Short mmCIF file of C-alpha atoms in Angstrom, two decimals:
data_model
loop_
_atom_site.label_atom_id
_atom_site.label_comp_id
_atom_site.label_asym_id
_atom_site.label_seq_id
_atom_site.Cartn_x
_atom_site.Cartn_y
_atom_site.Cartn_z
CA MET K 1410 27.48 -4.90 -67.95
CA THR K 1411 30.51 -3.78 -65.97
CA TYR K 1412 31.49 -0.43 -64.61
CA SER K 1413 35.02 0.69 -64.18
CA ASP K 1414 34.30 3.97 -62.44
CA THR K 1415 32.74 4.65 -59.07
CA HIS K 1416 31.17 7.82 -57.74
CA PRO K 1417 33.66 9.81 -55.63
CA VAL K 1418 31.11 10.53 -52.87
CA THR K 1419 28.94 7.44 -52.55
CA GLY K 1420 31.35 4.81 -53.80
CA TYR K 1421 28.62 3.25 -55.97
CA PRO K 1422 29.05 2.67 -59.68
CA THR K 1423 28.12 5.68 -61.75
CA ASP K 1424 24.87 5.85 -63.73
CA THR K 1425 23.16 3.05 -61.77
CA LEU K 1426 20.26 2.51 -59.35
CA TYR K 1427 20.89 1.38 -55.78
CA VAL K 1428 18.99 0.85 -52.53
CA MET K 1429 20.10 3.00 -49.61
CA GLY K 1430 19.52 2.06 -45.95
CA GLY K 1431 17.32 -0.92 -46.83
CA ARG K 1432 14.60 1.38 -48.24
CA GLU K 1433 13.55 2.02 -51.78
CA ALA K 1434 15.26 5.37 -52.16
CA GLN K 1435 15.90 4.94 -55.84
CA THR K 1436 18.60 7.36 -56.87
CA CYS K 1437 20.09 7.80 -60.25
CA ILE K 1438 23.63 9.08 -60.14
CA ARG K 1439 24.74 10.59 -63.38
CA GLU K 1440 28.21 10.00 -64.58
CA ALA K 1441 30.17 13.05 -63.65
CA GLY K 1442 33.51 14.14 -62.43
CA PRO K 1443 34.45 14.93 -58.85
CA MET K 1444 31.99 17.38 -57.20
CA SER K 1445 32.96 20.57 -55.50
CA ARG K 1446 31.97 21.32 -51.90
CA ALA K 1447 29.14 23.58 -53.07
CA GLU K 1448 27.77 20.78 -55.26
CA GLN K 1449 28.09 18.24 -52.46
CA ALA K 1450 26.09 20.53 -50.14
CA ARG K 1451 23.15 20.32 -52.54
CA PHE K 1452 22.99 16.51 -52.32
CA THR K 1453 21.28 14.50 -49.58
CA THR K 1454 22.84 11.24 -48.53
CA GLY K 1455 21.21 8.64 -46.34
CA THR K 1456 17.46 8.13 -45.87
CA VAL K 1457 15.31 10.93 -47.27
CA PRO K 1458 12.74 11.86 -44.55
CA TYR K 1459 9.68 12.13 -46.78
CA THR K 1460 10.16 8.55 -48.01
CA LEU K 1461 9.33 7.28 -44.50
CA GLY K 1462 5.70 8.44 -44.80
CA LEU K 1463 3.44 9.42 -41.88
CA GLU K 1464 2.95 7.56 -38.65
CA PRO K 1465 -0.42 5.75 -38.84
CA ARG K 1466 -3.07 6.90 -36.37
CA GLU K 1467 -6.32 5.28 -35.37
CA ARG K 1468 -9.32 6.86 -37.06
CA THR K 1469 -11.59 8.77 -34.69
CA MET K 1470 -15.11 7.36 -34.60
CA LEU K 1471 -17.48 10.32 -34.98
CA PRO K 1472 -20.88 10.09 -33.24
CA GLY K 1473 -22.53 10.84 -36.56
CA TYR K 1474 -21.08 7.64 -38.04
CA ASP K 1475 -22.76 5.46 -35.42
CA SER K 1476 -25.56 3.46 -37.05
CA GLY K 1477 -27.72 3.59 -33.92
CA VAL K 1478 -27.50 7.40 -33.74
CA LEU K 1479 -28.33 7.65 -37.43
CA CYS K 1480 -31.37 5.42 -36.88
CA MET K 1481 -32.60 7.77 -34.16
CA LEU K 1482 -32.19 10.74 -36.49
CA LEU K 1483 -33.95 8.90 -39.31
CA GLY K 1484 -36.86 8.00 -37.04
CA LEU K 1485 -37.12 11.63 -35.95
CA PHE K 1486 -37.19 12.83 -39.56
CA VAL K 1487 -39.94 10.30 -40.34
CA LEU K 1488 -42.00 11.62 -37.40
CA LEU K 1489 -41.46 15.21 -38.53
CA SER K 1490 -42.53 14.32 -42.06
CA TYR K 1491 -45.63 12.54 -40.80
CA ASN K 1492 -46.79 15.66 -38.95
CA PHE K 1493 -45.67 18.09 -41.64
CA ARG K 1494 -49.21 19.07 -42.69
CA HIS K 1495 -49.96 20.32 -39.16
CA TYR K 1496 -46.98 22.65 -38.81
CA SER K 1497 -48.49 25.63 -40.64
CA THR K 1498 -51.25 26.00 -38.06
CA PHE K 1499 -48.95 24.94 -35.25
CA LEU K 1500 -46.50 27.74 -36.06
CA LYS K 1501 -49.30 30.30 -36.34
CA ASN K 1502 -50.25 29.57 -32.73
CA PHE K 1503 -46.63 29.27 -31.58
CA VAL K 1504 -45.94 32.97 -30.94
CA THR K 1505 -49.34 33.44 -29.26
CA ASP K 1506 -48.75 30.50 -26.93
CA LEU K 1507 -45.25 31.76 -26.13
CA PHE K 1508 -46.13 35.33 -25.11
CA SER K 1509 -49.88 35.89 -24.89
CA VAL K 1510 -51.58 36.16 -21.47
CA ARG K 1511 -55.03 37.10 -22.73
CA HIS K 1512 -57.77 35.26 -20.91
CA ARG K 1513 -60.03 35.09 -23.96
CA GLU K 1514 -58.98 34.02 -27.42
CA GLY K 1515 -60.46 35.34 -30.62
CA THR K 1516 -62.33 32.99 -32.92
CA PHE K 1517 -59.37 32.96 -35.33
CA GLU K 1518 -57.17 31.48 -32.59
CA VAL K 1519 -59.43 28.55 -31.75
CA ARG K 1520 -57.63 25.27 -32.28
CA THR K 1521 -59.10 23.38 -35.21
CA PHE K 1522 -56.92 20.26 -35.06
CA SER K 1523 -55.09 18.10 -32.57
CA GLU K 1524 -51.60 19.49 -31.92
CA ALA K 1525 -50.42 16.41 -30.07
CA GLY K 1526 -48.42 14.94 -32.98
CA ALA K 1527 -46.70 18.18 -33.97
CA LEU K 1528 -45.93 19.01 -30.34
CA ALA K 1529 -44.58 15.53 -29.63
CA SER K 1530 -42.25 15.70 -32.64
CA MET K 1531 -40.88 19.10 -31.56
CA VAL K 1532 -40.35 17.88 -28.00
CA LEU K 1533 -38.43 14.88 -29.33
CA VAL K 1534 -36.32 17.20 -31.49
CA ALA K 1535 -35.43 19.20 -28.37
CA CYS K 1536 -34.68 16.09 -26.30
CA LEU K 1537 -32.54 14.40 -28.97
CA SER K 1538 -30.65 17.65 -29.58
CA GLU K 1539 -29.96 17.89 -25.86
CA GLY K 1540 -28.74 14.28 -25.84
CA ILE K 1541 -26.32 14.91 -28.72
CA ILE K 1542 -24.94 18.13 -27.23
CA VAL K 1543 -24.57 16.70 -23.72
CA ASN K 1544 -22.76 13.68 -25.20
CA SER K 1545 -20.23 16.04 -26.80
CA TRP K 1546 -19.73 17.90 -23.51
CA LEU K 1547 -19.33 14.93 -21.14
CA PRO K 1548 -15.74 13.93 -22.10
CA ALA K 1549 -14.50 17.51 -21.66
CA ALA K 1550 -16.21 17.63 -18.25
CA GLY K 1551 -14.33 14.52 -17.11
CA PHE K 1552 -17.16 12.00 -17.38
CA GLY K 1553 -16.14 8.50 -18.44
CA ALA K 1554 -19.60 7.16 -19.29
CA PRO K 1555 -19.41 8.02 -23.04
CA ALA K 1556 -16.20 6.01 -23.43
CA ARG K 1557 -17.70 3.00 -21.63
CA LEU K 1558 -21.09 3.01 -23.30
CA GLY K 1559 -20.48 4.42 -26.77
CA ALA K 1560 -22.26 7.22 -28.65
CA PHE K 1561 -25.56 5.39 -29.23
CA PHE K 1562 -26.12 4.36 -25.62
CA THR K 1563 -24.95 7.68 -24.21
CA ILE K 1564 -27.07 9.81 -26.56
CA GLY K 1565 -30.02 7.47 -26.18
CA GLY K 1566 -29.72 7.50 -22.39
CA VAL K 1567 -29.46 11.28 -22.14
CA THR K 1568 -32.37 11.66 -24.58
CA ALA K 1569 -34.49 9.31 -22.45
CA VAL K 1570 -33.61 11.33 -19.34
CA ALA K 1571 -34.60 14.53 -21.17
CA VAL K 1572 -37.96 13.00 -22.15
CA LEU K 1573 -38.61 11.86 -18.57
CA TYR K 1574 -37.62 15.31 -17.30
CA TYR K 1575 -40.08 16.90 -19.74
CA LEU K 1576 -42.88 14.60 -18.58
CA TRP K 1577 -42.04 15.38 -14.95
CA GLN K 1578 -42.23 19.10 -15.70
CA VAL K 1579 -45.60 18.67 -17.40
CA ALA K 1580 -46.95 16.88 -14.32
CA ALA K 1581 -45.43 19.40 -11.90
CA TYR K 1582 -46.63 22.47 -13.81
CA SER K 1583 -50.08 20.98 -14.25
CA LEU K 1584 -50.34 20.33 -10.51
CA ALA K 1585 -49.06 23.82 -9.64
CA GLY K 1586 -51.46 25.41 -12.12
CA TYR K 1587 -54.38 23.39 -10.76
CA VAL K 1588 -53.61 24.47 -7.18
CA PHE K 1589 -52.60 28.10 -7.62
CA ALA K 1590 -54.28 29.31 -10.83
CA SER K 1591 -57.61 29.33 -12.59
CA PRO K 1592 -58.25 26.64 -15.20
CA GLU K 1593 -57.76 29.14 -18.02
CA GLY K 1594 -54.57 30.51 -16.47
CA ALA K 1595 -53.20 27.00 -15.99
CA ARG K 1596 -54.02 26.13 -19.60
CA MET K 1597 -52.20 29.20 -20.93
CA TRP K 1598 -49.25 28.45 -18.66
CA MET K 1599 -48.93 24.93 -20.05
CA LYS K 1600 -49.21 26.24 -23.60
CA GLY K 1601 -46.38 28.63 -22.79
CA PHE K 1602 -44.25 25.77 -21.48
CA ASN K 1603 -44.79 23.65 -24.60
CA ALA K 1604 -44.10 26.67 -26.81
CA SER K 1605 -40.82 27.27 -24.95
CA GLN K 1606 -39.81 23.67 -25.66
CA THR K 1607 -40.61 24.24 -29.34
CA LEU K 1608 -38.46 27.37 -29.28
CA LEU K 1609 -35.65 25.34 -27.69
CA ALA K 1610 -35.96 22.70 -30.42
CA PHE K 1611 -35.57 25.36 -33.12
CA MET K 1612 -32.45 26.78 -31.47
CA LEU K 1613 -30.71 23.46 -30.68
CA PHE K 1614 -31.30 21.27 -33.72
CA ILE K 1615 -28.75 22.81 -36.11
CA PRO K 1616 -25.97 23.08 -33.46
CA ALA K 1617 -26.63 19.44 -32.52
CA LEU K 1618 -26.16 18.33 -36.14
CA VAL K 1619 -22.94 20.35 -36.35
CA VAL K 1620 -21.37 18.77 -33.25
CA LEU K 1621 -22.56 15.32 -34.30
CA PHE K 1622 -20.17 15.33 -37.27
CA ASN K 1623 -17.63 17.84 -35.94
CA PRO K 1624 -16.79 17.10 -32.29
CA GLU K 1625 -14.11 19.83 -32.28
CA ALA K 1626 -16.95 22.38 -32.29
CA ALA K 1627 -18.23 21.11 -28.92
CA PRO K 1628 -17.11 24.12 -26.81
CA ALA K 1629 -18.89 26.62 -29.07
CA VAL K 1630 -21.98 24.42 -29.46
CA VAL K 1631 -22.26 23.84 -25.71
CA SER K 1632 -22.09 27.61 -25.13
CA ILE K 1633 -24.84 28.16 -27.70
CA ALA K 1634 -26.96 25.40 -26.13
CA VAL K 1635 -26.63 26.81 -22.60
CA THR K 1636 -27.59 30.27 -23.86
CA ALA K 1637 -30.56 28.86 -25.78
CA TYR K 1638 -31.78 26.86 -22.78
CA ILE K 1639 -31.56 29.87 -20.46
CA LEU K 1640 -33.37 32.04 -23.02
CA ALA K 1641 -36.20 29.53 -23.46
CA ARG K 1642 -36.61 29.18 -19.68
CA LEU K 1643 -36.60 32.96 -19.18
CA VAL K 1644 -39.35 33.38 -21.76
CA PHE K 1645 -41.48 30.76 -20.00
CA ILE K 1646 -40.74 32.14 -16.52
CA PHE K 1647 -41.61 35.66 -17.68
CA LYS K 1648 -44.95 34.49 -19.02
CA GLY K 1649 -45.69 32.73 -15.72
CA PHE K 1650 -44.78 35.91 -13.84
CA ARG K 1651 -47.21 37.93 -15.98
CA LEU K 1652 -49.94 35.37 -15.43
CA PHE K 1653 -49.68 34.86 -11.67
CA PHE K 1654 -48.10 37.97 -10.18
CA GLY K 1655 -50.87 39.94 -8.49
CA ASP K 1656 -49.32 41.86 -5.62
CA PHE K 1657 -46.14 42.03 -3.59
CA GLY K 1658 -47.28 39.11 -1.41
CA SER K 1659 -47.37 36.77 -4.40
CA LEU K 1660 -43.66 37.41 -4.99
CA SER K 1661 -42.71 34.97 -2.23
CA TYR K 1662 -44.76 32.22 -3.89
CA PHE K 1663 -43.06 32.99 -7.18
CA ILE K 1664 -39.61 32.65 -5.59
CA LEU K 1665 -40.65 29.33 -4.06
CA TYR K 1666 -41.78 28.19 -7.50
CA LEU K 1667 -38.39 29.10 -9.00
CA CYS K 1668 -36.52 27.16 -6.34
CA THR K 1669 -38.82 24.13 -6.37
CA LEU K 1670 -39.51 23.63 -10.07
CA GLU K 1671 -36.66 25.38 -11.88
CA ILE K 1672 -33.49 25.17 -9.79
CA VAL K 1673 -33.69 22.11 -7.54
CA PRO K 1674 -34.53 19.61 -10.35
CA LEU K 1675 -31.50 20.71 -12.40
CA VAL K 1676 -29.20 20.39 -9.39
CA ALA K 1677 -30.63 16.93 -8.70
CA LEU K 1678 -30.00 15.88 -12.32
CA CYS K 1679 -26.37 17.03 -12.13
CA ARG K 1680 -25.82 15.09 -8.90
CA LEU K 1681 -27.47 12.02 -10.44
CA ALA K 1682 -25.15 12.26 -13.46
CA VAL K 1683 -22.06 12.43 -11.22
CA TRP K 1684 -23.28 9.44 -9.19
CA PHE K 1685 -23.99 7.44 -12.34
CA ASP K 1686 -20.55 8.20 -13.78
CA ARG K 1687 -18.85 6.92 -10.62
CA LEU K 1688 -20.57 3.57 -10.84
CA ASP K 1689 -18.44 0.67 -12.06
CA LEU K 1690 -20.89 -0.66 -14.60
CA GLY K 1691 -18.48 -3.13 -16.17
CA ILE K 1692 -19.75 -2.20 -19.61
CA SER K 1693 -17.26 -1.99 -22.44
CA GLY K 1694 -16.82 -2.86 -26.05
CA PHE K 1695 -19.97 -1.27 -27.35
#
């Protein structure tokens, strides 16, 4: 097939397909006479921008896609399911343990089962939630450990630190209650502490799941987590104040308690995190 006419603008034969600029910009030019300036303005010559596509970008690896993190969540759900039959009674006693300072319990409040399993599962929920939320906050705070270690090791490490910090608090509060309070007062104080950790678990679990699969929500989730932590601590501190405050002289002991067991350990943890981040661990590729 031969063509005797060429298009007045492009110079290509009329009514044919051609390749422009080395790209597959398939254009069909209909046989027509010379175009006016207005008609030429409506045509695009050269490479059409949308045919170039989008610049490829590396896919962001979400913490929720990490198999190790998912295994931790799965193990936690299994533990929660195993203790599910105990939660009805556990939640009935939850509000009493959180606020009550009565020195004698009624017969309906006597514990009829071991709460160790239900309490341990709630403490682990709180610790894992803290690990997930802190992992989302560390990059914005300038810490490089998450990039070196990966989501699983960072979340697992922070969760382990949270568990150790909980155990340290249990030991410290038990010792302080043994020294400065009656056995019944110390027991109610410890129940208040464990109830505050349960309250913290309730408030942190959903935000932790959100930030696990949506890292862009980290600023809002971190703000919620800080507020929840402060609220849980204030509830526990208020119960301790009601239990142990007797006169104006005991106020000095209460202030010493706040500094020793509530403020100094948190400052020490922050300094430890900064020191750990500055270490050249030589760990990469996880």
